[in-house]
Tab-separated table of C-alpha atoms and ligand atoms in Angstrom:
chain	number	residue	atom	x	y	z
P	1374	MET	CA	-33.383	15.019	-11.943
P	1375	GLY	CA	-36.737	16.110	-10.688
P	1376	ASP	CA	-38.093	14.466	-7.495
P	1377	LEU	CA	-35.466	11.878	-7.213
P	1378	TYR	CA	-34.977	11.028	-3.536
P	1379	LEU	CA	-31.180	10.619	-2.591
P	1380	ASP	CA	-29.470	8.637	0.082
P	1381	ILE	CA	-26.639	11.372	0.774
P	1382	ILE	CA	-26.065	14.714	-0.585
P	1383	ILE	CA	-22.698	16.449	0.408
P	1384	LYS	CA	-23.112	20.204	-0.128
P	1385	ASN	CA	-20.653	22.996	-0.478
P	1386	GLY	CA	-17.421	21.019	-0.380
P	1387	THR	CA	-14.396	21.257	-2.781
P	1388	LEU	CA	-14.245	18.050	-4.868
P	1389	VAL	CA	-10.819	16.920	-5.750
P	1390	ASP	CA	-9.780	14.602	-8.480
P	1391	THR	CA	-6.624	14.346	-10.708
P	1392	THR	CA	-8.044	16.996	-13.129
P	1393	GLY	CA	-8.478	19.640	-10.320
P	1394	CYS	CA	-10.478	21.127	-7.467
P	1395	TYR	CA	-13.808	22.379	-7.873
P	1396	GLN	CA	-16.713	23.553	-5.730
P	1397	ALA	CA	-19.723	21.313	-6.098
P	1398	ASN	CA	-22.319	19.203	-4.555
P	1399	LEU	CA	-22.314	15.530	-4.703
P	1400	ALA	CA	-25.211	13.172	-4.363
P	1401	ILE	CA	-25.109	9.515	-3.610
P	1402	LYS	CA	-27.885	6.763	-4.264
P	1403	ASP	CA	-27.850	3.064	-4.049
P	1404	GLY	CA	-24.001	3.103	-3.360
P	1405	LYS	CA	-23.081	5.100	-6.556
P	1406	ILE	CA	-22.291	8.620	-7.273
P	1407	ASN	CA	-25.221	9.775	-8.624
P	1408	ALA	CA	-24.931	13.333	-9.610
P	1409	ILE	CA	-22.506	16.176	-9.213
P	1410	PHE	CA	-24.037	19.636	-9.431
P	1411	ARG	CA	-24.173	23.087	-8.659
P	1412	GLY	CA	-26.876	24.946	-6.864
P	1413	ASN	CA	-29.959	23.498	-5.344
P	1414	LYS	CA	-31.990	21.715	-7.998
P	1415	GLY	CA	-34.674	20.845	-5.378
P	1416	LEU	CA	-33.036	17.564	-4.564
P	1417	ASP	CA	-33.657	15.953	-1.120
P	1418	ALA	CA	-31.909	13.137	0.791
P	1419	THR	CA	-32.010	11.038	3.900
P	1420	ARG	CA	-28.903	12.781	4.900
P	1421	VAL	CA	-27.671	16.206	3.782
P	1422	ILE	CA	-23.915	16.948	4.793
P	1423	ASN	CA	-22.552	20.290	4.919
P	1424	ALA	CA	-19.005	20.234	3.936
P	1425	ASP	CA	-18.405	23.906	3.730
P	1426	LYS	CA	-14.461	24.504	3.946
P	1427	LYS	CA	-13.952	20.739	3.598
P	1428	LEU	CA	-12.383	18.681	0.831
P	1429	ILE	CA	-14.140	15.651	-1.013
P	1430	PHE	CA	-11.634	13.012	-1.982
P	1431	PRO	CA	-12.257	9.664	-3.691
P	1432	GLY	CA	-11.578	6.904	-1.066
P	1433	ILE	CA	-7.928	6.365	-0.435
P	1434	ILE	CA	-6.548	3.149	-1.788
P	1435	ASP	CA	-3.727	1.198	-0.107
P	1436	PRO	CA	-2.729	-1.557	-2.464
P	1437	HIS	CA	0.160	-2.911	-0.306
P	1438	VAL	CA	-0.995	-4.038	3.320
P	1439	HIS	CA	-0.702	-7.137	5.430
P	1440	PHE	CA	-3.702	-7.629	7.795
P	1441	GLN	CA	-3.927	-10.835	9.735
P	1442	LEU	CA	-0.498	-12.057	8.819
P	1443	GLN	CA	-0.146	-15.684	9.166
P	1444	ASP	CA	2.993	-17.764	9.409
P	1445	LEU	CA	2.674	-21.593	9.300
P	1446	GLY	CA	-1.222	-21.302	9.751
P	1447	LYS	CA	-0.980	-19.161	12.940
P	1448	ILE	CA	-1.849	-15.383	13.038
P	1449	ILE	CA	1.278	-13.463	14.070
P	1450	SER	CA	0.233	-9.940	13.358
P	1451	THR	CA	-1.805	-7.921	16.031
P	1452	ASP	CA	-4.675	-7.062	13.794
P	1453	THR	CA	-7.356	-9.010	12.132
P	1454	PHE	CA	-9.089	-8.399	8.849
P	1455	ALA	CA	-11.906	-6.628	10.984
P	1456	SER	CA	-9.820	-4.391	13.177
P	1457	GLY	CA	-7.489	-3.641	10.388
P	1458	THR	CA	-9.914	-2.555	8.038
P	1459	GLN	CA	-11.899	-0.384	10.526
P	1460	ALA	CA	-8.676	1.411	11.381
P	1461	ALA	CA	-8.064	1.936	7.718
P	1462	ALA	CA	-11.597	3.306	7.306
P	1463	CYS	CA	-10.941	5.841	9.942
P	1464	GLY	CA	-7.928	6.974	8.108
P	1465	GLY	CA	-9.943	7.576	5.011
P	1466	VAL	CA	-9.035	4.201	3.219
P	1467	THR	CA	-11.865	2.420	1.426
P	1468	THR	CA	-9.944	-0.116	-0.645
P	1469	ILE	CA	-6.945	-2.204	0.173
P	1470	ILE	CA	-5.095	-5.015	-1.659
P	1471	ASP	CA	-3.575	-7.440	0.727
P	1472	PHE	CA	-1.769	-10.714	-0.224
P	1473	ALA	CA	-2.337	-14.411	-0.489
P	1474	ASN	CA	0.869	-15.922	0.090
P	1475	GLN	CA	1.584	-19.331	-1.581
P	1476	THR	CA	3.119	-21.903	0.787
P	1477	ARG	CA	5.893	-23.695	-1.236
P	1478	GLY	CA	4.702	-26.884	-2.654
P	1479	ILE	CA	1.009	-26.030	-2.008
P	1480	SER	CA	-1.575	-24.875	-4.735
P	1481	PRO	CA	-1.537	-21.076	-4.832
P	1482	LEU	CA	-5.338	-21.362	-5.687
P	1483	LYS	CA	-5.800	-23.128	-2.397
P	1484	ASP	CA	-4.042	-20.379	-0.482
P	1485	PHE	CA	-5.991	-17.635	-2.347
P	1486	ASN	CA	-9.341	-19.392	-1.576
P	1487	GLU	CA	-8.404	-19.665	2.124
P	1488	ARG	CA	-7.264	-16.176	2.518
P	1489	LYS	CA	-10.503	-14.774	0.752
P	1490	LYS	CA	-12.513	-17.052	3.135
P	1491	ASN	CA	-10.831	-15.500	6.163
P	1492	ALA	CA	-11.217	-11.945	4.821
P	1493	ASP	CA	-14.631	-12.106	3.471
P	1494	PRO	CA	-16.867	-12.180	6.760
P	1495	GLN	CA	-14.517	-9.533	8.413
P	1496	VAL	CA	-13.651	-6.713	6.072
P	1497	ALA	CA	-15.228	-3.243	6.611
P	1498	ILE	CA	-14.023	-2.023	3.286
P	1499	ASP	CA	-13.562	-3.325	0.000
P	1500	TYR	CA	-10.391	-5.461	-0.742
P	1501	SER	CA	-8.583	-7.436	-3.487
P	1502	LEU	CA	-5.421	-9.788	-3.261
P	1503	HIS	CA	-2.256	-10.269	-4.835
P	1504	LEU	CA	-0.697	-13.738	-5.063
P	1505	SER	CA	2.787	-14.084	-3.830
P	1506	LYS	CA	4.478	-16.970	-5.708
P	1507	THR	CA	7.144	-18.728	-3.975
P	1508	ASP	CA	8.117	-21.579	-6.257
P	1509	MET	CA	7.826	-22.842	-9.637
P	1510	GLU	CA	4.870	-25.297	-9.023
P	1511	TYR	CA	1.382	-24.688	-10.208
P	1512	LEU	CA	2.151	-22.158	-12.817
P	1513	ASP	CA	-0.749	-23.436	-14.624
P	1514	GLU	CA	-2.922	-21.946	-11.932
P	1515	ILE	CA	-2.064	-18.286	-13.005
P	1516	PRO	CA	-4.719	-18.031	-15.752
P	1517	THR	CA	-7.454	-19.453	-13.350
P	1518	LEU	CA	-6.188	-16.948	-10.685
P	1519	ILE	CA	-6.381	-14.092	-13.276
P	1520	SER	CA	-10.031	-15.044	-13.994
P	1521	GLU	CA	-10.706	-14.941	-10.329
P	1522	GLY	CA	-9.573	-11.337	-10.363
P	1523	VAL	CA	-6.199	-11.805	-9.029
P	1524	THR	CA	-3.917	-10.274	-11.749
P	1525	SER	CA	-0.795	-9.205	-9.898
P	1526	PHE	CA	1.694	-11.695	-8.763
P	1527	LYS	CA	4.299	-10.809	-6.163
P	1528	PHE	CA	7.830	-12.247	-5.931
P	1529	PHE	CA	10.606	-11.929	-3.475
P	1530	THR	CA	14.251	-11.859	-4.516
P	1531	THR	CA	15.109	-12.313	-0.780
P	1532	TYR	CA	13.954	-14.128	2.356
P	1533	SER	CA	15.652	-17.471	1.310
P	1534	TRP	CA	15.561	-18.426	4.956
P	1535	ARG	CA	11.815	-18.225	5.032
P	1536	ASN	CA	11.326	-20.178	1.736
P	1537	LEU	CA	9.826	-17.174	-0.144
P	1538	ASP	CA	12.563	-16.222	-2.739
P	1539	LEU	CA	12.751	-17.085	-6.304
P	1540	ASN	CA	16.154	-17.306	-7.869
P	1541	ASP	CA	17.184	-15.597	-11.208
P	1542	ALA	CA	16.230	-18.563	-13.483
P	1543	GLU	CA	12.888	-18.936	-11.678
P	1544	LEU	CA	12.361	-15.219	-11.919
P	1545	LEU	CA	12.852	-15.358	-15.788
P	1546	HIS	CA	10.556	-18.183	-16.023
P	1547	PHE	CA	7.922	-16.661	-13.730
P	1548	PHE	CA	7.957	-13.416	-15.634
P	1549	ARG	CA	7.524	-15.110	-18.985
P	1550	GLU	CA	4.565	-17.139	-17.694
P	1551	VAL	CA	2.777	-14.118	-16.192
P	1552	ARG	CA	3.431	-12.199	-19.464
P	1553	LYS	CA	1.898	-15.089	-21.357
P	1554	TYR	CA	-1.274	-14.551	-19.475
P	1555	ARG	CA	-1.350	-10.845	-19.554
P	1556	GLY	CA	-0.769	-10.503	-15.703
P	1557	MET	CA	1.796	-8.383	-14.100
P	1558	VAL	CA	4.571	-8.955	-11.442
P	1559	MET	CA	5.140	-6.986	-8.199
P	1560	GLY	CA	8.591	-7.298	-6.593
P	1561	HIS	CA	10.163	-7.062	-3.183
P	1562	CYS	CA	13.813	-6.403	-4.436
P	1563	GLU	CA	16.701	-6.991	-2.104
P	1564	ASN	CA	19.773	-9.182	-2.938
P	1565	ASP	CA	19.568	-12.333	-0.694
P	1566	ALA	CA	23.158	-13.264	-0.816
P	1567	MET	CA	24.295	-9.837	0.118
P	1568	VAL	CA	21.723	-9.609	3.033
P	1569	LEU	CA	22.958	-13.030	4.430
P	1570	ASN	CA	26.561	-11.925	4.075
P	1571	TYR	CA	26.332	-8.604	5.706
P	1572	ARG	CA	24.085	-10.066	8.315
P	1573	ASN	CA	26.490	-13.031	9.196
P	1574	GLU	CA	29.585	-10.565	9.502
P	1575	LEU	CA	27.777	-8.236	11.875
P	1576	ILE	CA	26.599	-11.054	13.973
P	1577	GLN	CA	29.976	-12.426	14.086
P	1578	GLU	CA	31.201	-8.806	15.322
P	1579	GLY	CA	28.647	-9.056	18.056
P	1580	LYS	CA	26.696	-6.172	16.390
P	1581	THR	CA	23.098	-7.186	16.872
P	1582	GLU	CA	21.226	-4.101	18.120
P	1583	PRO	CA	18.419	-2.727	15.902
P	1584	ILE	CA	20.392	-0.135	14.070
P	1585	PHE	CA	22.632	-3.189	12.529
P	1586	HIS	CA	19.262	-4.323	10.720
P	1587	ALA	CA	19.966	-1.309	8.464
P	1588	HIS	CA	23.523	-1.884	8.219
P	1589	SER	CA	22.828	-5.480	7.025
P	1590	ARG	CA	20.836	-4.492	4.104
P	1591	PRO	CA	22.641	-1.265	2.734
P	1592	HIS	CA	21.634	0.667	-0.418
P	1593	ILE	CA	23.500	-1.728	-2.896
P	1594	VAL	CA	21.156	-4.483	-1.743
P	1595	GLU	CA	18.211	-2.676	-3.024
P	1596	GLU	CA	19.922	-1.090	-5.969
P	1597	GLU	CA	21.264	-4.464	-7.426
P	1598	ALA	CA	18.050	-6.350	-7.270
P	1599	ILE	CA	15.938	-3.566	-8.738
P	1600	GLN	CA	18.251	-3.206	-11.688
P	1601	ARG	CA	18.408	-7.086	-12.021
P	1602	VAL	CA	14.635	-7.391	-12.114
P	1603	LEU	CA	14.247	-4.442	-14.494
P	1604	LEU	CA	16.517	-6.184	-16.777
P	1605	PHE	CA	14.381	-9.496	-16.572
P	1606	ALA	CA	11.268	-7.270	-17.311
P	1607	LYS	CA	12.827	-5.768	-20.306
P	1608	LYS	CA	13.741	-9.371	-21.519
P	1609	THR	CA	10.580	-10.788	-20.977
P	1610	GLY	CA	8.281	-7.742	-21.689
P	1611	VAL	CA	6.129	-8.380	-18.474
P	1612	LYS	CA	4.677	-5.566	-16.646
P	1613	LEU	CA	6.577	-4.958	-13.455
P	1614	HIS	CA	5.829	-2.943	-10.217
P	1615	LEU	CA	8.477	-2.178	-7.689
P	1616	ALA	CA	7.185	-2.426	-4.288
P	1617	HIS	CA	8.431	-0.088	-1.469
P	1618	ILE	CA	11.454	1.848	-3.045
P	1619	THR	CA	13.586	3.313	-0.377
P	1620	THR	CA	16.850	4.681	-2.040
P	1621	LYS	CA	17.987	7.361	-4.243
P	1622	GLN	CA	19.639	4.615	-6.515
P	1623	GLY	CA	16.410	2.634	-6.578
P	1624	SER	CA	14.218	5.559	-7.586
P	1625	ASP	CA	16.760	6.663	-10.161
P	1626	SER	CA	16.581	3.135	-11.677
P	1627	LEU	CA	12.854	3.501	-12.019
P	1628	PHE	CA	13.176	6.856	-13.674
P	1629	HIS	CA	15.551	5.585	-16.247
P	1630	ALA	CA	13.578	2.315	-16.873
P	1631	LYS	CA	10.380	4.562	-17.514
P	1632	GLN	CA	12.555	6.803	-19.836
P	1633	HIS	CA	13.475	3.586	-21.896
P	1634	GLY	CA	9.771	2.736	-22.386
P	1635	LEU	CA	9.523	-0.195	-19.852
P	1636	LYS	CA	6.185	-1.058	-18.573
P	1637	VAL	CA	7.149	-0.333	-15.025
P	1638	SER	CA	5.671	1.586	-11.986
P	1639	GLY	CA	6.852	2.001	-8.436
P	1640	GLU	CA	5.837	3.139	-4.865
P	1641	THR	CA	7.313	4.454	-1.637
P	1642	CYS	CA	5.972	4.501	1.921
P	1643	PRO	CA	5.202	7.287	4.305
P	1644	HIS	CA	8.052	5.922	6.821
P	1645	TYR	CA	10.581	6.213	4.180
P	1646	LEU	CA	9.890	9.810	3.505
P	1647	LEU	CA	9.361	10.846	7.382
P	1648	LEU	CA	11.708	8.468	9.508
P	1649	ASN	CA	15.411	7.686	9.088
P	1650	GLU	CA	17.818	5.239	10.485
P	1651	ARG	CA	17.729	7.080	13.818
P	1652	ALA	CA	14.536	5.587	14.483
P	1653	TYR	CA	16.484	2.431	15.175
P	1654	LYS	CA	18.125	4.008	18.321
P	1655	GLY	CA	16.793	4.226	21.755
P	1656	PRO	CA	14.549	1.673	23.822
P	1657	ASP	CA	11.850	1.570	21.169
P	1658	GLY	CA	14.125	1.358	18.229
P	1659	TYR	CA	13.332	-2.469	17.781
P	1660	LEU	CA	9.725	-1.609	17.072
P	1661	ASN	CA	10.609	0.415	14.007
P	1662	LEU	CA	12.234	-2.544	11.996
P	1663	MET	CA	10.793	-3.315	8.609
P	1664	SER	CA	12.538	-4.348	5.351
P	1665	PRO	CA	13.806	-2.605	3.305
P	1666	PRO	CA	14.966	-0.725	6.244
P	1667	LEU	CA	14.914	3.086	6.922
P	1668	ARG	CA	17.569	5.273	5.256
P	1669	HIS	CA	19.031	8.760	5.329
P	1670	ALA	CA	18.216	12.234	4.708
P	1671	LYS	CA	19.625	12.281	1.103
P	1672	ASP	CA	17.459	9.266	0.191
P	1673	GLN	CA	14.241	11.045	1.486
P	1674	GLN	CA	15.117	14.105	-0.689
P	1675	ALA	CA	15.664	11.785	-3.718
P	1676	LEU	CA	12.458	10.079	-3.214
P	1677	MET	CA	10.622	13.405	-2.948
P	1678	ARG	CA	12.166	14.590	-6.109
P	1679	ARG	CA	10.861	11.390	-7.847
P	1680	ILE	CA	7.400	11.867	-6.320
P	1681	LYS	CA	7.467	15.450	-7.830
P	1682	ASP	CA	8.616	14.381	-11.272
P	1683	GLY	CA	6.029	11.607	-11.446
P	1684	THR	CA	8.632	8.560	-11.253
P	1685	ILE	CA	7.148	7.267	-8.283
P	1686	ASP	CA	3.502	6.460	-8.884
P	1687	GLN	CA	1.950	5.756	-5.633
P	1688	ILE	CA	2.230	5.905	-1.843
P	1689	VAL	CA	1.386	2.667	0.127
P	1690	THR	CA	1.956	1.804	3.818
P	1691	ASP	CA	3.176	-1.959	3.727
P	1692	HIS	CA	1.022	-1.840	7.062
P	1693	CYS	CA	1.952	-4.750	9.211
P	1694	GLU	CA	0.990	-4.547	12.824
P	1695	PHE	CA	2.890	-6.221	15.600
P	1696	SER	CA	2.808	-5.993	19.450
P	1697	ARG	CA	5.902	-5.129	21.674
P	1698	ALA	CA	5.888	-8.815	22.712
P	1699	SER	CA	5.603	-10.032	19.321
P	1700	LYS	CA	8.777	-7.963	18.278
P	1701	GLY	CA	10.655	-9.489	21.280
P	1702	ASN	CA	10.309	-6.574	23.880
P	1703	GLY	CA	13.670	-5.219	22.811
P	1704	LYS	CA	15.538	-8.421	23.778
P	1705	LEU	CA	16.171	-9.898	20.428
P	1706	PRO	CA	19.055	-9.537	18.079
P	1707	PHE	CA	17.915	-7.661	14.815
P	1708	HIS	CA	17.777	-10.754	12.623
P	1709	GLN	CA	15.114	-12.400	14.862
P	1710	ILE	CA	12.850	-9.295	15.166
P	1711	LEU	CA	9.599	-9.512	13.191
P	1712	ASN	CA	9.727	-6.895	10.427
P	1713	GLY	CA	6.813	-4.544	9.960
P	1714	ILE	CA	5.277	-1.475	11.316
P	1715	PRO	CA	1.460	-0.092	11.404
P	1716	GLY	CA	0.607	2.790	8.955
P	1717	ILE	CA	-2.741	2.522	7.359
P	1718	GLU	CA	-4.808	4.874	9.565
P	1719	THR	CA	-2.023	7.726	9.405
P	1720	SER	CA	-1.094	7.776	5.804
P	1721	LEU	CA	-3.516	10.246	4.355
P	1722	PRO	CA	-3.046	12.951	7.140
P	1723	LEU	CA	0.951	12.329	7.082
P	1724	MET	CA	0.999	12.489	3.579
P	1725	HIS	CA	-1.293	15.652	3.366
P	1726	ASP	CA	0.946	17.307	5.726
P	1727	LEU	CA	4.061	16.502	4.253
P	1728	LEU	CA	3.368	16.568	0.554
P	1729	VAL	CA	0.746	19.482	0.371
P	1730	ASN	CA	1.229	21.497	3.563
P	1731	LYS	CA	5.201	21.474	3.497
P	1732	GLN	CA	6.407	20.233	-0.047
P	1733	LYS	CA	3.694	22.193	-2.037
P	1734	LEU	CA	2.353	19.573	-4.114
P	1735	THR	CA	-1.312	20.077	-5.256
P	1736	TYR	CA	-4.478	18.192	-4.006
P	1737	PRO	CA	-4.952	16.512	-7.413
P	1738	GLN	CA	-0.970	15.154	-7.016
P	1739	LEU	CA	-1.977	13.878	-3.602
P	1740	ILE	CA	-4.979	12.067	-4.693
P	1741	SER	CA	-3.178	10.811	-7.731
P	1742	LEU	CA	-0.502	9.209	-5.563
P	1743	MET	CA	-2.956	7.729	-2.816
P	1744	SER	CA	-6.114	6.809	-5.026
P	1745	THR	CA	-6.240	7.084	-8.803
P	1746	ARG	CA	-2.848	5.864	-9.723
P	1747	PRO	CA	-3.040	2.774	-7.566
P	1748	ALA	CA	-6.474	2.066	-8.799
P	1749	SER	CA	-5.399	2.337	-12.512
P	1750	ILE	CA	-2.072	0.298	-12.061
P	1751	PHE	CA	-4.158	-2.694	-10.327
P	1752	GLY	CA	-7.114	-2.626	-12.435
P	1753	LEU	CA	-9.708	-0.952	-10.309
P	1754	TYR	CA	-10.265	2.331	-12.224
P	1755	PRO	CA	-12.592	3.968	-12.495
P	1756	GLN	CA	-14.984	2.000	-10.170
P	1757	LYS	CA	-12.363	3.073	-7.765
P	1758	GLY	CA	-9.990	6.084	-7.449
P	1759	SER	CA	-12.361	8.527	-9.172
P	1760	LEU	CA	-15.218	10.872	-8.453
P	1761	MET	CA	-17.104	10.096	-11.660
P	1762	VAL	CA	-20.997	9.817	-11.812
P	1763	GLY	CA	-21.856	6.104	-11.833
P	1764	THR	CA	-18.819	4.866	-9.879
P	1765	ASP	CA	-18.641	3.391	-6.375
P	1766	ALA	CA	-19.596	6.311	-3.741
P	1767	ASP	CA	-16.405	5.768	-1.651
P	1768	ILE	CA	-15.781	9.281	-0.347
P	1769	VAL	CA	-13.444	10.882	2.347
P	1770	ILE	CA	-14.492	14.246	3.696
P	1771	PHE	CA	-11.303	15.790	4.733
P	1772	ASP	CA	-10.888	18.799	6.998
P	1773	PRO	CA	-7.580	20.497	5.867
P	1774	ASN	CA	-7.464	22.543	9.040
P	1775	LEU	CA	-8.031	20.145	11.563
P	1776	LYS	CA	-4.824	19.688	13.859
P	1777	LYS	CA	-3.876	16.333	15.495
P	1778	THR	CA	-0.903	14.973	17.313
P	1779	ILE	CA	-0.187	11.292	16.305
P	1780	SER	CA	-0.484	9.012	19.446
P	1781	PRO	CA	-2.047	5.502	20.014
P	1782	GLU	CA	-4.900	6.972	21.739
P	1783	ILE	CA	-6.471	8.850	18.692
P	1784	LEU	CA	-5.960	5.692	16.437
P	1785	HIS	CA	-7.754	2.611	16.311
P	1786	TYR	CA	-4.845	-0.027	16.167
P	1787	SER	CA	-4.835	-2.811	19.006
P	1788	ILE	CA	-1.214	-1.687	19.852
P	1789	ASP	CA	0.377	0.702	22.372
P	1790	TRP	CA	2.987	2.067	20.238
P	1791	ASN	CA	3.185	4.048	16.931
P	1792	PRO	CA	6.382	4.997	14.557
P	1793	PHE	CA	4.986	8.287	14.070
P	1794	MET	CA	4.378	9.242	17.661
P	1795	ASP	CA	4.048	12.823	18.528
P	1796	LEU	CA	4.140	14.015	15.010
P	1797	LYS	CA	1.906	16.903	14.693
P	1798	VAL	CA	-0.215	17.332	11.398
P	1799	ARG	CA	-2.727	19.800	10.072
P	1800	GLY	CA	-5.351	18.084	8.145
P	1801	TRP	CA	-7.472	14.941	9.078
P	1802	PRO	CA	-10.231	12.945	7.542
P	1803	ILE	CA	-13.757	13.508	9.244
P	1804	MET	CA	-16.015	11.198	7.366
P	1805	THR	CA	-15.517	7.989	5.395
P	1806	ILE	CA	-18.111	6.547	3.167
P	1807	LEU	CA	-18.003	3.157	1.414
P	1808	ARG	CA	-20.538	2.742	-1.446
P	1809	GLY	CA	-22.888	5.045	0.360
P	1810	HIS	CA	-22.465	3.545	3.724
P	1811	MET	CA	-21.121	6.009	6.295
P	1812	LEU	CA	-18.208	4.043	8.084
P	1813	CYS	CA	-16.687	6.746	10.078
P	1814	GLU	CA	-17.544	9.923	11.559
P	1815	SER	CA	-15.399	12.298	13.806
P	1816	GLY	CA	-12.737	9.754	14.615
P	1817	LYS	CA	-15.199	6.886	15.359
P	1818	PHE	CA	-16.047	3.773	13.461
P	1819	ILE	CA	-19.772	3.702	13.324
P	1820	GLY	CA	-20.546	1.756	10.041
P	1821	PRO	CA	-21.450	-1.799	9.304
P	1822	GLN	CA	-18.736	-3.805	10.376
P	1823	ASN	CA	-18.448	-6.129	7.281
P	1824	GLU	CA	-19.639	-4.336	4.504
P	1825	GLY	CA	-16.479	-4.838	2.543
P	1826	LYS	CA	-16.438	-6.963	-0.688
P	1827	PHE	CA	-13.815	-8.762	-2.673
P	1828	LEU	CA	-13.044	-6.927	-5.694
P	1829	LYS	CA	-12.256	-8.959	-8.858
P	1830	ARG	CA	-9.619	-7.086	-10.758
P	1831	SER	CA	-9.192	-6.826	-14.533
P	1832	ILE	CA	-5.905	-6.743	-16.390
P	1833	SER	CA	-4.712	-3.456	-15.809
P	1834	GLN	CA	-3.311	-0.540	-17.813
P	1835	LEU	CA	0.196	0.386	-16.332
P	1836	ASN	CA	1.548	3.604	-17.444
P	1837	GLY	CA	-0.983	3.724	-20.236
P	1838	PHE	CA	0.534	0.548	-21.643
P	1839	ASN	CA	-1.762	-2.436	-22.532
P	1840	TYR	CA	-0.099	-5.828	-23.813
P	1841	GLU	CA	-0.735	-5.947	-27.479
P	1842	ARG	CA	-2.710	-9.002	-28.517
X	2645	ZN	ZN1	4.770	-5.862	2.000
């Protein structure tokens, strides 16, 4: 390596990837990981960081977020791509995948281009987009979208009242089309008719407090929809990713589908592991509404088992940030409250504390769940999700002993509440680097504000499966 002059050298840290943990120095030049080495080697750099007793992770990848959420052209979430990605960076996240949502009857390519145009000048970290398909029009745009780097297509089995759902015949047709062009589908699985039926019953009985949101979407709502879309995936041979699994039954269905060789993967979120139905009680209960809803202790234990046995592939946040006012200040019946909670800035420290400190998973398992698997499932690996020489220098330096108590004051969201309020954790990210740019240091965003780039994704490998030609 001789007299090579580097941008950053991170010395004395413990590097973590899916193969293990090892002591080494890591050098960055021109936005890439340039070398991983032991000893001194006489190298010099603009900045040398001593990471003694710290962990070096590949940047966290959150492939399920909703920043700057729009409804009928109006922004309804509290964050923008700018504020959201800066908060993400402070939480150790260097790549997100957000969504372009097709408006029924409108070209999805147009929705994609608009979403990208909104995000491009604002993003502090790298991003990509899934495309949510809401009707059977413009299916011929699927190959164009894939060539633009959008290889995953979201569908909803519910939200008929918001014109988002596909019926069974449409789902089968849609799966077949995506399969034809070698893309993958990603599903929000809840049975629409059941949700509407339970909801109407509860409303007629005058049961409209936040807790009845959970009662309106009981376990069978998720279980039925997951089993149905798994059957459709088996029939059509499409690669299927199950979004935000919340129940024992849902995670067991994923396990059995994998056992039978289906090309399927799945995810859960920190809130389904850390919070339960009780979070809907009390004066702030209305803030914690999201769909699917929070569950019970036995679901949390089942999800944990399915994380440990590798059935659940990844942890995502489904981040979606709303103010108290936009959630109705506690005055609305449950079915009129906007669904979604923030989570992107706290997911790494919360999952480190739960999965590693408490549940005794290994660091490589944590990094697999939060970086490497998401990158490989969605077609970003090894550019993202690894610490290999030659890949993007997206790095988190993590202090496993730094203690924090979750509160809005230490976070970078634009809201005054947090679903994980007062939770104590040990372990916090102290530096975040995106392609060699220092974005965050000691809890402050210091980096360039719009260094993020759109990532064109390739047709991914899912559980090692590729479509045969
Ligand atoms: Zn979502």
